[in-house]
XYZ file of C-alpha atoms in Angstrom:
429
model
C -9.726 -15.251 -47.519
C -7.154 -18.298 -46.145
C -6.275 -18.237 -42.780
C -2.899 -20.514 -42.319
C -1.071 -21.182 -39.132
C 2.917 -21.839 -39.401
C 5.430 -22.608 -37.236
C 6.854 -20.078 -35.288
C 10.304 -18.547 -37.204
C 13.537 -18.574 -35.054
C 13.296 -14.955 -34.945
C 9.936 -14.788 -32.870
C 11.863 -16.330 -29.726
C 9.720 -14.805 -27.231
C 6.188 -15.963 -29.426
C 5.105 -19.296 -29.590
C 2.609 -19.226 -32.521
C 1.864 -17.298 -35.850
C -0.443 -17.032 -38.230
C -1.831 -15.121 -41.520
C -4.537 -14.227 -42.833
C -4.984 -12.684 -46.609
C -7.288 -11.652 -48.910
C -5.505 -10.494 -51.969
C -2.764 -8.295 -51.742
C -3.612 -8.118 -48.321
C -2.015 -10.127 -45.686
C -1.567 -10.313 -41.613
C 0.549 -12.039 -39.899
C -0.360 -12.888 -36.255
C 2.022 -13.685 -33.688
C 1.067 -14.716 -30.181
C 3.450 -13.606 -26.943
C 3.881 -14.510 -23.557
C 6.266 -12.529 -22.633
C 5.506 -8.684 -22.115
C 8.026 -7.342 -21.344
C 10.513 -8.291 -24.152
C 7.564 -6.315 -26.031
C 8.075 -2.724 -24.317
C 10.289 -1.211 -26.187
C 7.629 -2.196 -29.204
C 4.856 -0.977 -27.218
C 6.170 2.170 -26.114
C 6.733 3.716 -29.662
C 3.668 2.566 -30.825
C 1.826 3.934 -28.167
C 3.912 7.089 -28.535
C 3.542 7.076 -32.439
C 0.209 5.264 -32.739
C -2.894 5.216 -31.280
C -4.219 3.774 -28.004
C -6.058 4.284 -24.990
C -4.655 5.108 -21.075
C -5.470 2.190 -20.162
C -3.645 -0.024 -22.855
C -0.539 2.193 -22.743
C 2.174 -0.589 -20.899
C 2.685 1.608 -17.336
C -0.829 0.458 -16.978
C -0.420 -2.990 -18.037
C 2.612 -3.882 -17.012
C 1.806 -2.816 -13.352
C -1.774 -4.694 -13.869
C 0.227 -7.907 -14.372
C 2.530 -7.420 -12.001
C 0.171 -7.481 -9.165
C -2.943 -8.999 -10.611
C -2.714 -11.533 -13.169
C -1.734 -14.171 -10.303
C -4.529 -13.262 -8.059
C -7.142 -13.633 -10.319
C -5.081 -16.149 -11.858
C -5.089 -14.737 -15.922
C -2.425 -15.684 -17.970
C -1.375 -13.087 -20.346
C -0.925 -13.123 -23.381
C -0.226 -10.327 -26.444
C -1.100 -10.908 -30.115
C 1.296 -8.666 -32.433
C -0.421 -8.181 -36.125
C 2.370 -7.380 -38.665
C 1.649 -7.204 -42.244
C 4.441 -7.372 -44.563
C 6.779 -7.178 -41.549
C 5.743 -3.706 -40.211
C 3.552 -3.854 -37.035
C -0.164 -2.568 -37.494
C -1.097 -3.597 -34.022
C -0.821 -4.832 -30.158
C -3.668 -6.872 -28.811
C -3.493 -6.830 -24.996
C -5.608 -10.106 -24.250
C -5.556 -12.856 -21.035
C -7.086 -16.500 -20.697
C -8.228 -17.201 -17.726
C -10.348 -20.010 -15.695
C -13.810 -19.613 -14.562
C -16.301 -22.472 -13.320
C -14.188 -25.018 -15.330
C -15.152 -22.328 -18.179
C -11.441 -21.816 -20.392
C -12.306 -17.990 -21.606
C -10.163 -15.520 -23.896
C -10.837 -11.647 -22.775
C -9.247 -8.055 -22.874
C -6.050 -7.623 -20.183
C -8.682 -5.678 -17.915
C -9.045 -7.565 -14.563
C -10.910 -4.744 -13.612
C -9.033 -2.123 -13.439
C -9.371 -0.340 -17.705
C -12.000 1.229 -18.271
C -11.785 0.562 -22.342
C -10.659 -2.594 -24.294
C -8.273 -1.824 -27.673
C -5.384 -2.885 -29.373
C -2.189 -0.003 -29.674
C -2.479 0.916 -33.584
C 1.208 1.579 -34.984
C 1.105 5.013 -36.766
C -0.797 5.208 -40.270
C -4.011 4.890 -41.503
C -6.562 2.898 -39.782
C -7.869 -0.682 -41.016
C -10.901 -0.724 -42.863
C -13.729 -2.926 -42.000
C -12.819 -5.424 -44.308
C -8.788 -5.348 -43.105
C -10.293 -5.615 -39.362
C -12.052 -8.851 -40.660
C -8.838 -10.503 -41.614
C -6.803 -8.611 -38.809
C -9.343 -11.060 -36.818
C -9.004 -13.846 -38.484
C -5.293 -13.546 -37.815
C -6.107 -13.214 -34.163
C -8.468 -15.589 -33.815
C -5.810 -18.280 -35.360
C -3.200 -18.138 -32.822
C -4.980 -18.187 -29.434
C -4.737 -20.825 -27.489
C -7.640 -23.180 -27.114
C -10.728 -22.019 -24.968
C -14.374 -21.984 -24.769
C -15.198 -18.264 -25.249
C -13.797 -15.259 -26.246
C -14.989 -11.401 -25.234
C -13.913 -8.517 -25.761
C -16.147 -5.975 -23.520
C -16.005 -1.998 -23.818
C -14.763 -1.322 -27.318
C -14.491 2.537 -27.994
C -15.367 2.800 -31.047
C -12.682 5.262 -31.975
C -9.068 5.857 -30.549
C -8.815 9.435 -30.832
C -9.015 10.084 -34.358
C -8.390 6.980 -35.889
C -11.518 3.933 -35.606
C -11.259 0.687 -33.411
C -10.545 -2.378 -35.711
C -12.201 -3.920 -32.908
C -15.322 -2.033 -33.626
C -15.632 -2.412 -36.791
C -16.018 -6.044 -36.678
C -19.571 -7.423 -38.249
C -20.113 -9.412 -34.572
C -19.438 -6.434 -32.365
C -22.814 -5.623 -30.544
C -23.229 -2.324 -29.063
C -23.573 -3.038 -25.176
C -25.950 -0.415 -22.991
C -23.176 0.672 -21.385
C -21.634 4.055 -22.456
C -19.013 6.167 -22.324
C -18.925 10.074 -22.221
C -17.060 12.803 -22.305
C -16.912 16.926 -23.395
C -14.070 18.836 -25.553
C -11.711 21.330 -22.983
C -11.688 24.554 -24.926
C -11.280 28.302 -24.408
C -10.102 30.259 -21.130
C -9.618 27.916 -18.169
C -11.132 30.277 -15.939
C -14.473 30.160 -17.796
C -14.523 26.365 -18.836
C -17.083 25.544 -15.850
C -19.586 28.377 -16.838
C -19.257 27.050 -20.872
C -19.282 23.277 -20.000
C -21.945 23.171 -17.029
C -25.813 23.770 -17.618
C -27.168 26.429 -15.574
C -28.454 25.318 -12.683
C -25.139 22.457 -11.937
C -23.000 25.962 -12.807
C -25.349 27.965 -9.836
C -24.624 25.336 -7.838
C -20.951 24.606 -7.885
C -20.832 28.498 -7.314
C -22.401 28.526 -3.994
C -20.867 24.827 -2.918
C -17.610 26.753 -3.539
C -18.402 29.893 -1.704
C -19.814 27.834 1.314
C -16.221 25.592 1.221
C -14.236 28.983 0.731
C -15.679 30.168 4.186
C -13.521 27.790 5.993
C -9.703 28.431 6.005
C -6.877 27.327 4.138
C -8.926 25.771 0.987
C -6.616 24.953 -1.780
C -6.579 22.478 -4.630
C -3.216 20.195 -4.974
C -2.176 18.025 -7.639
C 0.332 15.486 -6.232
C 3.779 16.786 -8.245
C 6.338 14.155 -6.019
C 5.877 10.329 -4.739
C 5.975 11.275 -0.928
C 2.602 13.607 -1.678
C 0.992 10.652 -4.514
C 1.487 8.279 -1.451
C 0.165 10.434 1.209
C -2.910 11.594 -0.807
C -3.313 7.901 -2.348
C -3.483 6.599 1.598
C -6.129 9.547 2.118
C -8.205 8.326 -0.943
C -8.415 4.482 0.150
C -9.069 5.857 3.439
C -12.061 7.869 2.314
C -13.639 5.023 0.016
C -13.390 2.106 3.002
C -15.443 4.560 4.816
C -18.048 5.891 2.050
C -18.369 2.095 1.482
C -18.922 0.797 4.507
C -21.791 3.779 4.779
C -23.495 2.273 2.095
C -22.851 -0.869 2.379
C -21.222 -1.956 -0.271
C -18.080 -3.877 -1.011
C -15.206 -2.350 -1.505
C -13.460 -3.177 -4.802
C -9.975 -1.887 -3.600
C -9.554 -4.154 -1.304
C -9.667 -6.931 -3.716
C -6.318 -8.901 -3.186
C -3.478 -6.939 -4.681
C -5.634 -3.747 -5.701
C -4.165 -1.360 -3.564
C -0.787 -2.201 -4.245
C -1.554 -1.991 -8.282
C -3.119 1.540 -8.468
C -0.326 2.719 -6.183
C 2.640 1.610 -7.783
C 1.143 2.840 -10.882
C 0.793 6.391 -9.020
C 4.269 5.720 -8.034
C 5.763 4.981 -11.436
C 6.422 8.714 -12.020
C 4.362 10.934 -9.991
C 3.227 14.105 -10.734
C 4.422 13.828 -14.535
C 3.361 10.092 -16.097
C 0.446 8.626 -16.845
C -0.987 8.218 -13.279
C -2.340 11.953 -11.878
C -3.151 12.221 -7.734
C -5.434 15.330 -6.511
C -6.158 16.436 -3.152
C -9.053 19.246 -1.866
C -8.092 20.196 1.616
C -9.401 22.954 3.826
C -8.764 23.330 7.549
C -5.728 21.001 7.101
C -8.240 17.729 6.398
C -8.237 16.369 3.214
C -11.919 16.188 2.269
C -11.889 14.898 -1.154
C -9.529 13.253 -3.038
C -8.981 12.189 -6.839
C -6.884 9.697 -9.184
C -6.843 9.720 -12.715
C -4.790 9.224 -15.722
C -3.442 11.241 -18.904
C -3.363 10.534 -22.261
C -3.354 12.121 -25.297
C -4.662 15.385 -24.505
C -7.257 13.921 -22.242
C -7.695 13.199 -18.969
C -9.889 10.816 -17.575
C -11.150 10.232 -14.015
C -10.815 6.725 -12.068
C -10.856 7.065 -8.823
C -12.939 9.174 -6.387
C -13.354 10.044 -2.661
C -14.354 11.922 -0.358
C -14.621 13.817 3.770
C -17.776 12.384 4.977
C -19.948 14.086 8.449
C -19.721 18.050 7.648
C -18.209 18.403 4.572
C -20.908 16.453 3.114
C -23.427 19.744 2.988
C -20.586 21.328 0.691
C -19.900 17.705 -2.213
C -16.485 18.246 -2.006
C -16.568 15.392 -4.335
C -18.295 17.634 -7.159
C -15.709 20.533 -6.283
C -12.429 18.500 -6.928
C -13.605 16.989 -10.043
C -15.003 20.749 -11.111
C -11.474 21.746 -9.821
C -9.424 18.908 -12.259
C -11.710 20.250 -15.138
C -9.923 23.526 -14.813
C -6.820 21.774 -14.121
C -6.868 19.730 -16.901
C -7.167 23.125 -19.181
C -4.504 25.168 -18.053
C -2.352 21.958 -18.453
C -3.264 22.089 -22.160
C -5.343 18.871 -22.205
C -8.186 19.332 -24.936
C -10.770 16.246 -23.164
C -12.240 15.607 -20.023
C -13.527 11.520 -19.537
C -15.980 10.826 -17.488
C -15.795 7.734 -18.829
C -18.110 4.636 -18.308
C -21.423 5.186 -17.113
C -24.565 6.910 -16.907
C -24.104 8.924 -13.221
C -27.149 11.678 -12.964
C -24.416 13.978 -11.854
C -22.745 13.881 -15.538
C -25.523 15.666 -16.976
C -25.043 18.986 -15.316
C -21.776 19.013 -17.358
C -23.806 18.395 -20.470
C -21.194 15.746 -21.714
C -21.242 13.844 -24.933
C -22.633 9.956 -24.646
C -20.490 7.534 -26.829
C -22.046 4.268 -27.678
C -19.476 0.893 -26.293
C -19.369 -2.283 -27.976
C -18.224 -5.849 -26.970
C -17.380 -9.321 -28.594
C -18.214 -12.113 -27.724
C -17.699 -15.636 -29.466
C -17.735 -19.646 -28.364
C -15.451 -21.452 -29.502
C -16.725 -24.695 -28.023
C -20.114 -25.830 -26.487
C -19.447 -24.971 -23.059
C -19.130 -21.410 -24.613
C -22.222 -21.508 -26.081
C -23.650 -22.376 -23.062
C -22.242 -19.810 -20.999
C -23.999 -17.144 -24.271
C -27.261 -18.629 -23.842
C -27.492 -18.778 -20.516
C -26.139 -14.984 -20.376
C -28.805 -13.861 -22.940
C -31.767 -15.638 -21.051
C -30.318 -13.744 -17.857
C -30.882 -11.001 -19.873
C -34.429 -11.747 -21.139
C -35.467 -12.666 -17.935
C -33.901 -8.870 -16.271
C -35.643 -7.400 -18.889
C -38.668 -8.934 -18.431
C -38.975 -7.082 -14.355
C -37.961 -4.189 -14.657
C -41.211 -3.999 -16.791
C -42.754 -4.467 -13.392
C -41.851 -1.948 -11.591
C -42.843 -2.252 -8.171
C -41.727 -5.724 -7.594
C -38.478 -4.560 -9.379
C -37.888 -1.960 -6.737
C -38.778 -4.594 -3.839
C -35.836 -7.058 -4.549
C -33.308 -4.567 -4.651
C -34.461 -3.194 -1.474
C -34.051 -6.192 0.023
C -30.680 -6.524 -1.719
C -29.323 -3.351 0.055
C -30.720 -4.459 2.897
C -29.398 -7.513 2.898
C -26.051 -5.963 2.130
C -26.016 -3.774 5.399
C -26.654 -5.986 7.153
C -23.609 -8.262 5.739
C -21.644 -4.755 6.037
C -18.538 -4.064 4.071
C -18.003 -7.737 3.050
C -19.438 -9.195 -0.680
C -22.841 -11.132 -0.692
C -21.415 -15.130 -0.605
C -23.646 -15.376 -4.098
C -22.414 -17.995 -6.298
C -20.510 -16.063 -9.718
C -22.375 -17.277 -12.204
C -19.747 -19.446 -14.989
C -18.189 -16.043 -17.097
C -19.289 -12.581 -15.607
C -21.408 -10.423 -17.249
C -19.880 -7.412 -19.323
C -18.559 -4.653 -16.916
C -19.596 -6.917 -13.955
C -15.963 -7.389 -12.739
C -15.257 -3.258 -12.443
C -13.764 -2.801 -9.877
C -13.128 0.943 -9.857
C -15.816 3.348 -9.774
C -15.041 5.996 -12.104
C -15.899 9.393 -10.602
C -18.983 7.124 -8.943
C -19.494 8.068 -5.789
C -19.961 12.165 -5.769
C -21.964 13.088 -2.820
């Protein structure tokens, strides 16, 4: 294999660097871009005709960059890979410096459940081709100590994710889950739920229906989206305060980001916002993404007090499932995590992968430290009584400190998933 870096040609005015990786007749050219807006027309063509996840759609990424990149000290980068002059993929990345460590990572900034390229239509790259693509990408990246891409799904719908095919991709303990949406929407829940979960849903639905003016709403205009989003934020803040946890939406730029993404194409675009109302009060709200025939759960909140007995979070989630099937969607994605309630819907778990490559001594030290920390945690978990006592102390401290995060010095680089800021359909009851 030959990897060659060459100066940028004049036609690539928005790019900085080009590399080529070749083996036999397969030659890939990588181009580093820093101007995302100039790539928008190509990006939109690829996401519509090719394959990507909802979290790499241009609408989501542009809102993310506008509201979060500056506050998080991230420099957005996009690597375009071509073959024979034709685009093969776009890979959204970011470069940040944390405690002196230079990191190139996915353009995630805590609001993307998955990391993946935006693939052009056509056959997916083979494992050997994926390695050559990665070599071309590596050659154009700016200087860094560590390169980390985490939460890589193994597939992008019908095609394989080439990043997950790399020899260096390792499975994470974190998984994703979901289930197919098939058949009559009116009998969907009976088919997908376990018998006990279905009985529980029916019982709680009947309890809710005793109240006046019960209605489920999928917001269709800007005013309705904005109102429901404000309710969602208020409900989440109250719930996180109750359980003594910091509300990630209160980090700088977060609320503005989610609001802007929701209002970009209210009711018809990528983001959808929902509400469940009873007796004139919104008792649950939710925020999700629709892409490629799938619904992806992102944010969920609910009222407390007397409404808690009806499990409004669970009820709105089940109504969204039925709504999604009525809309012709074919997959309900719980996204990341293995919260216990998900088991009642009998989802299929799928693996997620990570690439972590040290590019300098500091990067090697970071990875060595993470390995040592993981080993220590595993050893601690082999002593459940001690582990539980420590967790109890941490929870007590959180309650004492209120909703603000504990001021514990952060590691140089957060472990995989540690910066993830939205709780994907996490707090249901």
